[in-house]
Backbone as CSV, one residue per row, in Angstrom:
resi,resn,N_x,N_y,N_z,CA_x,CA_y,CA_z,C_x,C_y,C_z
1,UNK,-87.182,128.748,134.985,-88.593,128.834,135.384,-89.066,130.285,135.327
2,UNK,-88.185,131.216,135.713,-88.536,132.641,135.638,-88.774,133.060,134.187
3,UNK,-87.956,132.535,133.275,-88.132,132.841,131.845,-89.450,132.268,131.339
4,UNK,-89.789,131.073,131.806,-91.062,130.451,131.433,-92.235,131.322,131.897
5,UNK,-92.173,131.804,133.147,-93.233,132.655,133.680,-93.292,133.988,132.931
6,UNK,-92.122,134.530,132.574,-92.070,135.773,131.796,-92.740,135.568,130.440
7,UNK,-92.478,134.428,129.824,-93.076,134.116,128.519,-94.602,134.032,128.629
8,UNK,-95.077,133.363,129.684,-96.527,133.268,129.907,-97.146,134.651,130.083
9,UNK,-96.457,135.526,130.801,-96.957,136.887,131.039,-97.038,137.662,129.726
10,UNK,-95.984,137.559,128.910,-95.970,138.268,127.623,-97.092,137.773,126.717
11,UNK,-97.265,136.446,126.664,-98.308,135.887,125.807,-99.701,136.260,126.306
12,UNK,-99.843,136.411,127.634,-101.122,136.833,128.198,-101.451,138.257,127.763
13,UNK,-100.435,139.123,127.702,-100.637,140.513,127.302,-101.117,140.625,125.854
14,UNK,-100.600,139.772,124.984,-100.962,139.867,123.562,-102.050,138.859,123.186
15,UNK,-102.674,138.225,124.185,-103.689,137.199,123.909,-104.888,137.726,123.105
16,UNK,-105.365,138.979,123.319,-106.482,139.451,122.474,-106.127,139.476,120.988
17,UNK,-104.908,139.906,120.658,-104.477,139.905,119.258,-104.316,138.481,118.744
18,UNK,-103.830,137.598,119.620,-103.660,136.198,119.225,-104.997,135.566,118.878
19,UNK,-105.995,135.810,119.721,-107.327,135.262,119.454,-107.884,135.808,118.151
20,UNK,-107.697,137.116,117.926,-108.194,137.744,116.696,-107.553,137.114,115.463
21,UNK,-106.248,136.810,115.543,-105.562,136.210,114.398,-106.045,134.788,114.141
22,UNK,-106.309,134.026,115.219,-106.797,132.658,115.052,-108.221,132.646,114.501
23,UNK,-109.026,133.640,114.923,-110.384,133.747,114.395,-110.341,134.049,112.900
24,UNK,-109.424,134.936,112.499,-109.257,135.252,111.082,-108.819,134.013,110.312
25,UNK,-107.915,133.206,110.907,-107.462,131.971,110.267,-108.586,130.968,110.106
26,UNK,-109.454,130.888,111.120,-110.594,129.962,111.047,-111.558,130.373,109.930
27,UNK,-111.750,131.671,109.764,-112.623,132.161,108.690,-112.016,131.851,107.316
28,UNK,-110.679,132.008,107.211,-110.024,131.702,105.940,-110.163,130.227,105.597
29,UNK,-110.064,129.378,106.626,-110.233,127.936,106.385,-111.657,127.633,105.924
30,UNK,-112.621,128.329,106.515,-114.015,128.119,106.131,-114.288,128.583,104.708
31,UNK,-113.492,129.515,104.220,-113.692,130.069,102.874,-112.994,129.259,101.780
32,UNK,-112.271,128.231,102.133,-111.495,127.479,101.132,-112.362,126.947,99.985
33,UNK,-113.577,126.411,100.242,-114.407,125.953,99.109,-114.756,127.085,98.148
34,UNK,-115.072,128.280,98.695,-115.400,129.424,97.850,-114.187,129.871,97.036
35,UNK,-113.003,129.825,97.652,-111.783,130.221,96.940,-111.474,129.226,95.826
36,UNK,-111.714,127.937,96.084,-111.516,126.909,95.056,-112.469,127.155,93.880
37,UNK,-113.697,127.597,94.180,-114.676,127.911,93.125,-114.198,129.091,92.279
38,UNK,-113.632,130.112,92.943,-113.111,131.274,92.221,-111.958,130.879,91.307
39,UNK,-111.087,129.985,91.778,-109.962,129.528,90.960,-110.450,128.798,89.718
40,UNK,-111.479,127.976,89.903,-112.034,127.253,88.755,-112.704,128.215,87.775
41,UNK,-113.272,129.296,88.291,-113.989,130.253,87.446,-113.044,131.137,86.642
42,UNK,-111.985,131.638,87.298,-111.107,132.613,86.642,-109.849,131.992,86.044
43,UNK,-109.555,130.742,86.390,-108.429,130.041,85.776,-107.109,130.776,85.942
44,UNK,-106.497,131.161,84.822,-105.173,131.792,84.834,-105.216,133.315,84.982
45,UNK,-106.398,133.888,85.065,-106.529,135.340,85.214,-106.248,135.703,86.676
46,UNK,-104.960,135.908,86.995,-104.553,136.149,88.373,-105.101,137.465,88.917
47,UNK,-105.175,138.495,88.071,-105.652,139.791,88.535,-107.118,139.726,88.955
48,UNK,-107.935,139.127,88.120,-109.356,138.993,88.447,-109.544,138.102,89.668
49,UNK,-108.731,137.035,89.751,-108.807,136.124,90.880,-108.475,136.850,92.183
50,UNK,-107.430,137.665,92.160,-107.014,138.400,93.358,-108.080,139.394,93.796
51,UNK,-108.677,140.082,92.828,-109.712,141.068,93.149,-110.937,140.401,93.773
52,UNK,-111.362,139.291,93.183,-112.539,138.581,93.707,-112.245,137.963,95.070
53,UNK,-111.017,137.498,95.250,-110.640,136.898,96.529,-110.628,137.957,97.640
54,UNK,-110.081,139.144,97.339,-110.080,140.224,98.324,-111.505,140.683,98.630
55,UNK,-112.364,140.674,97.616,-113.763,141.032,97.820,-114.437,140.017,98.748
56,UNK,-114.135,138.744,98.532,-114.683,137.681,99.377,-114.202,137.836,100.824
57,UNK,-112.905,138.115,100.998,-112.356,138.316,102.336,-113.032,139.500,103.033
58,UNK,-113.233,140.583,102.279,-113.839,141.788,102.854,-115.272,141.518,103.294
59,UNK,-116.040,140.808,102.464,-117.429,140.503,102.796,-117.531,139.568,103.996
60,UNK,-116.542,138.672,104.144,-116.561,137.712,105.260,-115.907,138.271,106.513
61,UNK,-115.348,139.489,106.410,-114.687,140.094,107.568,-113.370,139.425,107.905
62,UNK,-112.641,139.003,106.872,-111.369,138.309,107.066,-110.221,139.258,106.745
63,UNK,-109.231,139.284,107.629,-108.007,140.049,107.381,-106.894,139.060,107.038
64,UNK,-106.469,138.988,105.755,-105.441,138.011,105.371,-104.128,138.173,106.131
65,UNK,-103.861,139.390,106.612,-102.622,139.658,107.348,-102.829,139.593,108.855
66,UNK,-104.023,139.165,109.281,-104.324,139.136,110.706,-103.393,138.241,111.500
67,UNK,-102.947,137.141,110.892,-102.065,136.221,111.592,-100.662,136.758,111.785
68,UNK,-100.314,137.832,111.047,-98.958,138.390,111.149,-98.808,139.356,112.320
69,UNK,-99.932,139.897,112.803,-99.860,140.946,113.818,-99.195,140.477,115.111
70,UNK,-99.609,139.329,115.700,-98.930,138.887,116.920,-97.445,138.621,116.699
71,UNK,-97.100,138.079,115.522,-95.693,137.801,115.227,-94.888,139.096,115.132
72,UNK,-95.464,140.108,114.482,-94.771,141.401,114.361,-94.607,142.066,115.720
73,UNK,-95.623,141.917,116.562,-95.571,142.521,117.888,-94.468,141.907,118.738
74,UNK,-94.165,140.636,118.495,-93.149,139.954,119.298,-91.721,140.295,118.872
75,UNK,-91.543,140.905,117.698,-90.191,141.230,117.232,-89.474,142.189,118.174
76,UNK,-90.086,143.350,118.562,-89.384,144.217,119.507,-89.174,143.559,120.867
77,UNK,-90.126,142.709,121.295,-89.963,141.982,122.558,-88.757,141.054,122.469
78,UNK,-88.627,140.383,121.322,-87.515,139.450,121.119,-86.169,140.167,121.203
79,UNK,-86.057,141.331,120.539,-84.796,142.067,120.557,-84.503,142.651,121.943
80,UNK,-85.551,143.042,122.658,-85.355,143.540,124.027,-84.823,142.424,124.924
81,UNK,-85.381,141.233,124.775,-84.915,140.094,125.577,-83.506,139.680,125.163
82,UNK,-83.191,139.818,123.873,-81.837,139.507,123.404,-80.810,140.385,124.122
83,UNK,-81.094,141.680,124.211,-80.191,142.597,124.908,-80.134,142.282,126.397
84,UNK,-81.298,141.951,126.959,-81.359,141.666,128.397,-80.579,140.400,128.757
85,UNK,-80.811,139.327,128.006,-80.161,138.053,128.318,-78.654,138.116,128.093
86,UNK,-78.219,138.958,127.171,-76.781,139.101,126.928,-76.079,139.865,128.052
87,UNK,-76.810,140.763,128.695,-76.182,141.624,129.709,-76.522,141.230,131.145
88,UNK,-77.504,140.367,131.331,-77.932,139.995,132.677,-76.872,139.131,133.367
89,UNK,-76.262,139.687,134.414,-75.178,138.984,135.118,-75.692,137.729,135.817
90,UNK,-76.929,137.783,136.308,-77.489,136.647,137.032,-77.597,135.380,136.199
91,UNK,-77.601,135.524,134.872,-77.711,134.347,134.002,-76.351,133.683,133.748
92,UNK,-75.288,134.412,133.987,-73.951,133.884,133.683,-73.597,132.738,134.621
93,UNK,-73.353,131.602,134.048,-73.034,130.420,134.824,-74.254,129.706,135.379
94,UNK,-75.452,130.270,135.151,-76.683,129.627,135.627,-77.043,128.485,134.685
95,UNK,-77.273,127.311,135.234,-77.575,126.142,134.405,-79.064,125.809,134.464
96,UNK,-79.554,125.196,133.384,-80.947,124.746,133.320,-81.022,123.610,132.311
97,UNK,-81.579,122.479,132.758,-81.626,121.273,131.926,-80.218,120.969,131.409
98,UNK,-80.016,120.936,130.105,-78.709,120.584,129.544,-77.811,121.803,129.324
99,UNK,-78.334,123.017,129.519,-77.540,124.231,129.307,-76.733,124.547,130.570
100,UNK,-75.429,124.706,130.405,-74.561,125.021,131.545,-74.478,126.516,131.829
101,UNK,-74.786,127.345,130.842,-74.710,128.798,130.994,-75.802,129.427,130.147
102,UNK,-76.841,129.964,130.788,-77.979,130.510,130.055,-77.649,131.798,129.308
103,UNK,-76.511,132.416,129.628,-76.123,133.638,128.919,-75.359,133.322,127.630
104,UNK,-75.065,132.054,127.393,-74.365,131.628,126.175,-75.143,130.480,125.527
105,UNK,-74.735,130.107,124.313,-75.409,128.987,123.640,-75.050,127.670,124.329
106,UNK,-75.984,126.725,124.268,-75.753,125.408,124.876,-75.112,124.482,123.842
107,UNK,-73.915,124.053,124.122,-73.152,123.207,123.186,-73.424,121.733,123.472
108,UNK,-74.537,121.237,122.982,-74.882,119.833,123.201,-74.069,118.933,122.283
109,UNK,-73.918,119.351,121.039,-73.133,118.593,120.060,-72.011,119.489,119.559
110,UNK,-70.780,118.986,119.556,-69.627,119.769,119.102,-68.901,119.033,117.983
111,UNK,-68.236,119.787,117.137,-67.397,119.193,116.097,-66.200,120.108,115.830
112,UNK,-65.255,119.610,115.108,-64.037,120.374,114.808,-64.272,121.387,113.699
113,UNK,-63.213,121.717,113.010,-63.282,122.725,111.945,-63.723,122.065,110.647
114,UNK,-65.054,122.061,110.413,-65.632,121.541,109.175,-66.019,122.759,108.341
115,UNK,-65.296,123.037,107.225,-65.409,124.314,106.497,-66.819,124.881,106.357
116,UNK,-67.709,124.216,105.636,-69.041,124.767,105.368,-69.895,124.775,106.630
117,UNK,-69.855,123.671,107.363,-70.672,123.540,108.578,-70.266,124.567,109.628
118,UNK,-68.970,124.766,109.792,-68.475,125.732,110.784,-68.860,127.155,110.399
119,UNK,-68.878,127.432,109.086,-69.255,128.768,108.625,-70.732,129.043,108.890
120,UNK,-71.589,128.044,108.668,-73.029,128.222,108.804,-73.500,128.152,110.255
121,UNK,-72.959,127.206,111.018,-73.466,126.963,112.365,-72.464,127.238,113.481
122,UNK,-71.197,127.387,113.136,-70.169,127.459,114.169,-69.612,126.077,114.423
123,UNK,-69.137,125.825,115.632,-68.543,124.526,115.956,-69.406,123.722,116.919
124,UNK,-70.702,124.012,116.915,-71.584,123.319,117.858,-73.013,123.296,117.309
125,UNK,-73.868,122.561,118.010,-75.303,122.559,117.726,-76.038,122.724,119.047
126,UNK,-76.893,123.730,119.124,-77.633,124.040,120.346,-78.939,123.253,120.387
127,UNK,-79.188,122.563,121.491,-80.407,121.767,121.613,-81.639,122.658,121.752
128,UNK,-81.520,123.783,122.471,-82.657,124.693,122.572,-82.984,125.309,121.212
129,UNK,-81.968,125.476,120.367,-82.228,125.937,119.003,-83.015,124.889,118.235
130,UNK,-82.650,123.618,118.413,-83.369,122.523,117.747,-84.830,122.504,118.178
131,UNK,-85.093,122.652,119.498,-86.479,122.641,119.976,-87.250,123.852,119.439
132,UNK,-86.566,125.006,119.338,-87.219,126.201,118.791,-87.562,126.011,117.315
133,UNK,-86.645,125.399,116.568,-86.858,125.173,115.137,-87.982,124.165,114.905
134,UNK,-87.982,123.072,115.679,-89.013,122.038,115.511,-90.401,122.600,115.819
135,UNK,-90.521,123.333,116.922,-91.824,123.898,117.278,-92.267,124.959,116.264
136,UNK,-91.314,125.724,115.720,-91.649,126.702,114.672,-92.144,125.998,113.411
137,UNK,-91.524,124.861,113.093,-91.941,124.087,111.925,-93.360,123.550,112.112
138,UNK,-93.687,123.093,113.320,-95.040,122.598,113.598,-96.069,123.718,113.475
139,UNK,-95.706,124.913,113.930,-96.591,126.070,113.787,-96.805,126.395,112.310
140,UNK,-95.729,126.307,111.512,-95.826,126.572,110.076,-96.744,125.572,109.396
141,UNK,-96.624,124.293,109.769,-97.494,123.263,109.199,-98.955,123.562,109.505
142,UNK,-99.222,123.972,110.737,-100.601,124.275,111.117,-101.116,125.493,110.356
143,UNK,-100.269,126.515,110.248,-100.672,127.740,109.545,-100.995,127.447,108.082
144,UNK,-100.189,126.582,107.453,-100.431,126.226,106.055,-101.746,125.472,105.897
145,UNK,-102.118,124.688,106.913,-103.376,123.938,106.832,-104.587,124.865,106.959
146,UNK,-104.371,126.062,107.524,-105.471,126.994,107.731,-105.665,127.952,106.564
147,UNK,-104.610,128.214,105.798,-104.694,129.211,104.743,-105.034,128.567,103.402
148,UNK,-105.646,129.324,102.495,-105.951,128.800,101.159,-104.674,128.462,100.396
149,UNK,-104.798,127.584,99.408,-103.641,127.192,98.597,-103.073,128.409,97.879
150,UNK,-101.742,128.513,97.885,-101.072,129.647,97.249,-100.630,129.275,95.833
151,UNK,-100.862,130.211,94.904,-100.396,129.995,93.537,-98.914,130.320,93.403
152,UNK,-98.441,131.247,94.237,-97.040,131.651,94.208,-96.199,130.630,94.975
153,UNK,-95.275,129.936,94.281,-94.468,128.902,94.952,-93.673,129.455,96.119
154,UNK,-93.195,130.737,96.017,-92.400,131.320,97.090,-93.221,131.445,98.359
155,UNK,-94.467,131.959,98.210,-95.349,132.111,99.359,-95.762,130.754,99.919
156,UNK,-95.871,129.778,99.027,-96.312,128.454,99.442,-95.290,127.757,100.328
157,UNK,-94.006,127.945,100.007,-92.961,127.236,100.746,-92.243,128.093,101.780
158,UNK,-92.584,129.384,101.869,-91.927,130.267,102.824,-92.055,129.787,104.271
159,UNK,-93.245,129.303,104.716,-93.347,128.833,106.104,-92.405,127.673,106.425
160,UNK,-92.020,126.898,105.406,-91.099,125.785,105.646,-89.642,126.252,105.617
161,UNK,-89.391,127.329,104.866,-88.023,127.835,104.746,-87.609,128.594,106.004
162,UNK,-88.561,129.315,106.617,-88.256,130.152,107.779,-87.615,129.365,108.925
163,UNK,-88.150,128.193,109.329,-87.502,127.454,110.418,-86.061,127.046,110.106
164,UNK,-85.768,126.805,108.820,-84.396,126.444,108.437,-83.454,127.629,108.660
165,UNK,-83.896,128.830,108.275,-83.095,130.030,108.526,-82.887,130.238,110.023
166,UNK,-83.912,129.925,110.801,-83.813,130.061,112.252,-82.678,129.221,112.820
167,UNK,-82.486,128.040,112.255,-81.438,127.146,112.741,-80.071,127.818,112.684
168,UNK,-79.791,128.505,111.578,-78.486,129.157,111.408,-78.353,130.412,112.274
169,UNK,-79.464,131.128,112.470,-79.420,132.380,113.232,-79.412,132.115,114.735
170,UNK,-80.287,131.215,115.194,-80.464,130.991,116.622,-79.340,130.181,117.254
171,UNK,-78.586,129.449,116.445,-77.581,128.539,117.004,-76.488,129.262,117.793
172,UNK,-76.312,130.565,117.533,-75.282,131.330,118.231,-75.868,132.257,119.305
173,UNK,-77.178,132.174,119.529,-77.829,133.042,120.510,-77.764,132.432,121.913
174,UNK,-77.931,133.266,122.956,-77.943,132.738,124.326,-79.040,131.689,124.504
175,UNK,-78.735,130.648,125.249,-79.714,129.572,125.434,-80.957,130.065,126.172
176,UNK,-80.826,131.130,126.990,-81.999,131.708,127.656,-83.003,132.200,126.619
177,UNK,-82.502,132.785,125.535,-83.371,133.330,124.492,-84.023,132.221,123.673
178,UNK,-83.262,131.193,123.335,-83.841,130.088,122.561,-84.798,129.257,123.427
179,UNK,-84.546,129.228,124.742,-85.498,128.581,125.667,-86.803,129.382,125.700
180,UNK,-86.691,130.725,125.766,-87.874,131.589,125.721,-88.669,131.332,124.438
181,UNK,-87.975,131.264,123.307,-88.644,131.076,122.020,-89.324,129.705,121.959
182,UNK,-88.685,128.691,122.518,-89.282,127.353,122.562,-90.566,127.353,123.372
183,UNK,-90.521,127.971,124.559,-91.712,128.043,125.407,-92.821,128.814,124.704
184,UNK,-92.461,129.936,124.066,-93.439,130.742,123.348,-94.104,129.930,122.232
185,UNK,-93.319,129.134,121.516,-93.876,128.294,120.443,-94.790,127.215,120.995
186,UNK,-94.408,126.621,122.129,-95.251,125.591,122.750,-96.585,126.186,123.191
187,UNK,-96.548,127.409,123.731,-97.781,128.089,124.118,-98.640,128.352,122.882
188,UNK,-97.991,128.763,121.786,-98.710,129.011,120.529,-99.419,127.751,120.046
189,UNK,-98.711,126.629,120.064,-99.301,125.360,119.625,-100.487,124.975,120.507
190,UNK,-100.335,125.146,121.827,-101.417,124.820,122.749,-102.620,125.727,122.521
191,UNK,-102.363,127.039,122.333,-103.448,127.984,122.090,-104.169,127.677,120.780
192,UNK,-103.398,127.341,119.743,-104.004,127.009,118.457,-104.959,125.826,118.600
193,UNK,-104.512,124.811,119.315,-105.339,123.608,119.479,-106.601,123.915,120.271
194,UNK,-106.454,124.603,121.414,-107.596,124.871,122.294,-108.581,125.830,121.617
195,UNK,-108.073,126.933,121.050,-108.955,127.938,120.456,-109.705,127.369,119.249
196,UNK,-108.983,126.653,118.382,-109.611,126.145,117.160,-110.588,125.004,117.439
197,UNK,-110.326,124.215,118.476,-111.161,123.030,118.727,-112.221,123.223,119.804
198,UNK,-112.021,124.175,120.717,-112.938,124.291,121.845,-113.539,125.686,122.031
199,UNK,-112.988,126.704,121.393,-113.495,128.059,121.606,-114.189,128.599,120.366
200,UNK,-113.518,128.510,119.214,-114.112,129.011,117.967,-115.141,128.018,117.436
201,UNK,-116.341,128.503,117.164,-117.418,127.677,116.618,-117.387,127.780,115.090
202,UNK,-116.841,126.759,114.439,-116.679,126.798,112.983,-118.029,126.813,112.262
203,UNK,-119.012,126.101,112.807,-120.343,126.092,112.186,-120.964,127.484,112.230
204,UNK,-120.758,128.183,113.335,-121.283,129.543,113.477,-120.621,130.482,112.477
205,UNK,-119.327,130.287,112.268,-118.591,131.107,111.285,-119.155,130.904,109.885
206,UNK,-119.433,129.654,109.520,-119.999,129.350,108.206,-121.366,130.019,108.029
207,UNK,-122.170,130.018,109.097,-123.495,130.667,109.031,-123.332,132.181,108.846
208,UNK,-122.396,132.774,109.586,-122.155,134.215,109.474,-121.681,134.592,108.070
209,UNK,-120.770,133.767,107.512,-120.283,134.032,106.171,-121.408,133.908,105.143
210,UNK,-122.269,132.910,105.329,-123.402,132.718,104.407,-124.349,133.906,104.470
211,UNK,-124.569,134.428,105.685,-125.444,135.602,105.821,-124.849,136.835,105.152
C-alpha cells in the first residue's frame, strides 16, 4: 500500500507533463485526415512527405516527441526505486498478495531446467511481471490508436515489441518494483481514459487547428 501511495505521489508530480503529452496525442489524432491527404499527394516521396508533415505539426502546435517526455522522466525514478527496493531491509520477507518477499521476484509459476526458457526467464514466472507487461501492452495499443500510421515497419511494431522485452527483463526484478510499475501503468490507463474523454475537447482542438 505504501508503494501504491508512493506511485500516486510520483505521478502527481509529473502530471503537468503527462497532460501536455496527452494533449499532443489528441492533436496528432485530430490531424490524421490531413496526414492521409499528404500521403496521397506525395506518394513514395518520403522526404517531401516528412517535410510537409513536420510543417503541419509545427502549424498545429504538435510535438511528435511530446509523449516520450513523461516516459523519459520516469527512467531515473525507476532506477532509483530499483536500488531502493533491493537494499530496503523492511521489504525483506514482507508479503503482499501472492508475493512472499517484496525484495525478491514472486515465483508464482516454477519449472525445472528447460534450456532456452531457463536462459531467457530463469526458473520461474513472476505474476507482477505479467501484470506489468499486460498493462504496458494496453498502453501501447492506445498510443498506436492516437498516432498517425507509420510507414516504417520498425516504428510501427516497436510499441508491441517493447512489452515482450519487458517480460524477460522484469521477471528477475524485485516484486516491489514490478508492483510499482503495474500501479503506474494502471494510473496511466486511467488518466488516458479520463483526460481524452472528459477533459480534452477534441472539437475545440479541430477548430484551433483549422484557425
